[in-house]
Tab-separated table of N, CA and C in Angstrom:
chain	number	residue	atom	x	y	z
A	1	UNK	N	40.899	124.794	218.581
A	1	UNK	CA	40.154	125.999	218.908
A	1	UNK	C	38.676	125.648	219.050
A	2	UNK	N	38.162	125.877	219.668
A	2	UNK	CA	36.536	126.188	220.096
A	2	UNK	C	35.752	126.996	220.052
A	3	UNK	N	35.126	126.523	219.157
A	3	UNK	CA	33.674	127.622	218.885
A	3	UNK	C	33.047	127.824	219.996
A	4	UNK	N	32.252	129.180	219.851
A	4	UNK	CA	30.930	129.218	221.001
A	4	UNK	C	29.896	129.181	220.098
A	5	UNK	N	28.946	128.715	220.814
A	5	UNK	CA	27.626	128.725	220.280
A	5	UNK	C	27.005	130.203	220.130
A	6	UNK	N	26.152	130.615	219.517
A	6	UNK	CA	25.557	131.948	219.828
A	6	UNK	C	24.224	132.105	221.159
A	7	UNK	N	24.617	133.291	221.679
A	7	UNK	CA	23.858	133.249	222.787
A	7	UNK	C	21.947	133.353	222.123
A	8	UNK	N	20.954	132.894	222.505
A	8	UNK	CA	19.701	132.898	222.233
A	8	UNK	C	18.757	133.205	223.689
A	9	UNK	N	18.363	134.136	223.313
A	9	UNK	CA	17.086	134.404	224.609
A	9	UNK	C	15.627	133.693	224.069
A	10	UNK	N	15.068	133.049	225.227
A	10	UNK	CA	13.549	132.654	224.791
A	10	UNK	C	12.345	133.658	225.118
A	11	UNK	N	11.654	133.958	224.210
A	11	UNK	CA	10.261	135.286	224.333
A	11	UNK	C	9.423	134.749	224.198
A	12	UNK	N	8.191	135.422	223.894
A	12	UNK	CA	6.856	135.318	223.886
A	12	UNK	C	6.172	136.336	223.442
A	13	UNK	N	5.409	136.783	222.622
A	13	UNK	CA	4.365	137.787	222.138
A	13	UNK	C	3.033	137.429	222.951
A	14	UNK	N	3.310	139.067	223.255
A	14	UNK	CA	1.672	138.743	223.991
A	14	UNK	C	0.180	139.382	223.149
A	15	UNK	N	0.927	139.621	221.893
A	15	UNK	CA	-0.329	140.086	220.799
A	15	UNK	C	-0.677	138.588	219.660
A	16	UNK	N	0.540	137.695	219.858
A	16	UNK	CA	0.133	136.303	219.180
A	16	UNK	C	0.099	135.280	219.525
A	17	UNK	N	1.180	135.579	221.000
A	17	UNK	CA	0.777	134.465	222.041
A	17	UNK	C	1.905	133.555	221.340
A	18	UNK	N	2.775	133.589	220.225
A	18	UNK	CA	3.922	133.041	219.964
A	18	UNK	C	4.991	132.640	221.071
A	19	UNK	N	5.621	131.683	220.708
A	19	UNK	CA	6.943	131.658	221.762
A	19	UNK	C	8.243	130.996	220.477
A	20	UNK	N	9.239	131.629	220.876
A	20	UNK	CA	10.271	131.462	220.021
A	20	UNK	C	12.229	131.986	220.825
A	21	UNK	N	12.861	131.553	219.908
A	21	UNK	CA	14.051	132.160	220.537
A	21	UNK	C	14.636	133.007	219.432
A	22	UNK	N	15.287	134.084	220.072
A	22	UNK	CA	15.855	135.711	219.491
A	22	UNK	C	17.428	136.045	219.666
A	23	UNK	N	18.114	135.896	218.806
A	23	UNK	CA	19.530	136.246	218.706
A	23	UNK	C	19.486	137.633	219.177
A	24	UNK	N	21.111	137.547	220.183
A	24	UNK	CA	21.287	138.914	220.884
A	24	UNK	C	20.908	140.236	219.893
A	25	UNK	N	21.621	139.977	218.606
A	25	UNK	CA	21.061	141.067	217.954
A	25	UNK	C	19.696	141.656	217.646
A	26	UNK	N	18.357	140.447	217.737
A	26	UNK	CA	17.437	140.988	218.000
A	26	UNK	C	16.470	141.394	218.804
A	27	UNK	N	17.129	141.986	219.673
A	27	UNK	CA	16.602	142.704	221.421
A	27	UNK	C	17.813	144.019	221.644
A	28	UNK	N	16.756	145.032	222.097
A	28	UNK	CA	17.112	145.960	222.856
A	28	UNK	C	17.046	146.307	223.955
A	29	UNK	N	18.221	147.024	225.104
A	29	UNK	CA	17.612	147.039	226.278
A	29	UNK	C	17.788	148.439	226.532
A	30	UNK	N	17.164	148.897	227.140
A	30	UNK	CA	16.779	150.213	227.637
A	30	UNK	C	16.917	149.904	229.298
A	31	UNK	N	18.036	150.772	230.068
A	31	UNK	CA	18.585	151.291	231.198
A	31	UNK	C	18.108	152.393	231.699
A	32	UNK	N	16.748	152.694	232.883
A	32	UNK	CA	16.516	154.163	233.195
A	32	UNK	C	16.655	153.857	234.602
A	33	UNK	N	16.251	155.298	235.166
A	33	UNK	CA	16.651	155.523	236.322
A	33	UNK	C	15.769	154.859	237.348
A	34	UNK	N	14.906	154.227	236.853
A	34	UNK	CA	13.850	153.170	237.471
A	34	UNK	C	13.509	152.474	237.175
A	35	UNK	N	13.695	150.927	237.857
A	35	UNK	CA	13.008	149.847	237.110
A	35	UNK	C	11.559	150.137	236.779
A	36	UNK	N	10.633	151.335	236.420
A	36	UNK	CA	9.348	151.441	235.589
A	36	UNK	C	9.989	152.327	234.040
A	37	UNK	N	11.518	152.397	233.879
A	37	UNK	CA	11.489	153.061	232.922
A	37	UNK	C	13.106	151.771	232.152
A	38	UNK	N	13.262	150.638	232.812
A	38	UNK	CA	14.033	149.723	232.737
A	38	UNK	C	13.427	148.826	231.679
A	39	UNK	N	13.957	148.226	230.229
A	39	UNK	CA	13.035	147.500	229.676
A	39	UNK	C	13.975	146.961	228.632
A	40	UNK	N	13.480	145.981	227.855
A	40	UNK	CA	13.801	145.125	226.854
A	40	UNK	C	12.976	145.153	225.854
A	41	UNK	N	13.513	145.491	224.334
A	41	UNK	CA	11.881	145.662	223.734
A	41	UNK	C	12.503	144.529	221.824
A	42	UNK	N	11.609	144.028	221.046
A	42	UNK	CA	11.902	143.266	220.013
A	42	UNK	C	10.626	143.328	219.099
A	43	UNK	N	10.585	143.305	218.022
A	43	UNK	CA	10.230	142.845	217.134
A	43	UNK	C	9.324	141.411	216.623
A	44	UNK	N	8.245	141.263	217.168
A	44	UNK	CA	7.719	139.444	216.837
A	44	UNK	C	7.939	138.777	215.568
A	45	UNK	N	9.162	137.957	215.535
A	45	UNK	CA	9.514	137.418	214.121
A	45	UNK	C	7.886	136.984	213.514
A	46	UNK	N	6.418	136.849	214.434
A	46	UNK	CA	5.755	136.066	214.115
A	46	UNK	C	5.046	137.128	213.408
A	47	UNK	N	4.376	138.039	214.151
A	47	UNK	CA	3.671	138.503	213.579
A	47	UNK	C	3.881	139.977	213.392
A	48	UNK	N	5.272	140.340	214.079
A	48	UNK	CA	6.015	141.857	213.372
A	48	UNK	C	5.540	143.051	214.704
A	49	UNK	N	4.745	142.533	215.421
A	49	UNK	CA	4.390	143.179	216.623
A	49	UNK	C	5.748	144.025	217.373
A	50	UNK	N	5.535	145.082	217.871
A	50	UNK	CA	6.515	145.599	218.621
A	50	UNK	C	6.438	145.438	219.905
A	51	UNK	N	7.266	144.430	220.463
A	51	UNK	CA	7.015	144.234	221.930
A	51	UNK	C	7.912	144.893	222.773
A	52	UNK	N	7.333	145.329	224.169
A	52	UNK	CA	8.249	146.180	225.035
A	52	UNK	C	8.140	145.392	226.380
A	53	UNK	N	8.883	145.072	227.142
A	53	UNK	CA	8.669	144.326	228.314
A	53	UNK	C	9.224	144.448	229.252
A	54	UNK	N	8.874	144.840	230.939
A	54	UNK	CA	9.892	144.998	231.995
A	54	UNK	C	11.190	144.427	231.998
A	55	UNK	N	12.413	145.122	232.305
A	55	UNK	CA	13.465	144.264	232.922
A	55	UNK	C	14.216	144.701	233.626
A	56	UNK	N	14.233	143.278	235.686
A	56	UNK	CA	14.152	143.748	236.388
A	56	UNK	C	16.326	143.258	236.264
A	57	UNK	N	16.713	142.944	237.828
A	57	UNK	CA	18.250	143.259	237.781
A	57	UNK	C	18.632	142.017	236.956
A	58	UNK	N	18.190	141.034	237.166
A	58	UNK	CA	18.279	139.780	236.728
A	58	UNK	C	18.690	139.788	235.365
A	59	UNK	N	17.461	140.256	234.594
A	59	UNK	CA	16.688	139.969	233.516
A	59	UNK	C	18.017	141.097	232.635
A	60	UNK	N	18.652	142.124	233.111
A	60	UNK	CA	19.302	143.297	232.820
A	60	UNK	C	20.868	142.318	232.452
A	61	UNK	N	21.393	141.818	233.924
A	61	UNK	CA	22.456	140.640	233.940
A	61	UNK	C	22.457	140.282	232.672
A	62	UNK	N	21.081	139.050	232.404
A	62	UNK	CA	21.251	138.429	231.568
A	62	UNK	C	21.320	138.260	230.073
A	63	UNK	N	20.873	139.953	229.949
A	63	UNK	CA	20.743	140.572	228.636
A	63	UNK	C	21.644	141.080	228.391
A	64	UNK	N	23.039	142.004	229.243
A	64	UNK	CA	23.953	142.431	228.982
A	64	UNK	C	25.513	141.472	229.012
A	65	UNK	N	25.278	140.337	229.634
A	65	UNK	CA	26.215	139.210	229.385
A	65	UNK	C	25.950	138.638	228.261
A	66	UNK	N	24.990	138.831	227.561
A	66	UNK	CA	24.830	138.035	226.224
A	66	UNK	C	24.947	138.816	224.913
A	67	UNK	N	25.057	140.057	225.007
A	67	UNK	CA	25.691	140.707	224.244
A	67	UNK	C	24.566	141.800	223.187
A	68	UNK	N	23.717	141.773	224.265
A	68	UNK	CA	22.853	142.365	223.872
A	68	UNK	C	22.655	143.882	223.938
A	69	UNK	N	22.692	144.718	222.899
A	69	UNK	CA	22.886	146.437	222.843
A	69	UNK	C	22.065	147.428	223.999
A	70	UNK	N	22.679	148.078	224.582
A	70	UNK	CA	22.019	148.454	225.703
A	70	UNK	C	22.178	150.216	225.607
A	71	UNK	N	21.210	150.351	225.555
A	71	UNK	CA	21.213	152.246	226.196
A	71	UNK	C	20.904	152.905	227.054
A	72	UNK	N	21.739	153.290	227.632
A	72	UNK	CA	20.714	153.822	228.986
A	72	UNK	C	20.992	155.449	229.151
A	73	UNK	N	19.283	155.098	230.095
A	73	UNK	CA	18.277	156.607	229.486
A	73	UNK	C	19.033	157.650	230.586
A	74	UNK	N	19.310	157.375	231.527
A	74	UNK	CA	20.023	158.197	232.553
A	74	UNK	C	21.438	158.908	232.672
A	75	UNK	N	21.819	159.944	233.040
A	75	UNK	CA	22.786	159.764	233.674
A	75	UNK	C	23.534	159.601	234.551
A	76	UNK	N	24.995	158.900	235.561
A	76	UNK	CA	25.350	158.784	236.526
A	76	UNK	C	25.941	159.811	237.553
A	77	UNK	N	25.521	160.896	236.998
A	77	UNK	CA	26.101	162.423	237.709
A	77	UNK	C	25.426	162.019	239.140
């Protein structure tokens, strides 16, 4: 049997200028009806900062294949 590794995203704080990597569990993504209301937001292990950051289709892909909790603000009516 074969393990998987755990998935890790790489960030950056732009209040400490840190760079580090964040287990799926610590990122949220937020789904709206426009990529200006589309986003990813975490916690700076460094300095506790609340970061919020665009995310465009890509960035959405790659956050929801990795198992990362997603809510979205819209509905599909």
């Amino acid at each position: 049997m074969r393990s998987v590794a755990p998935v890790v995203f790489k960030a950056g704080c732009p209040d400490c200028r840190g760079r580090f990597e964040l287990a799926a569990s610590a990122l949220r993504l937020a789904i709206g009806a426009t990529s200006r209301t589309t986003f990813y937001s975490f916690t700076c292990p460094e300095c506790g900062a609340s970061v919020r950051k665009p995310a465009g289709e890509r960035i959405v892909e790659l956050l929801t294949g990795g198992g990362v909790r997603t809510l979205r603000l819209h509905s599909t009516l």
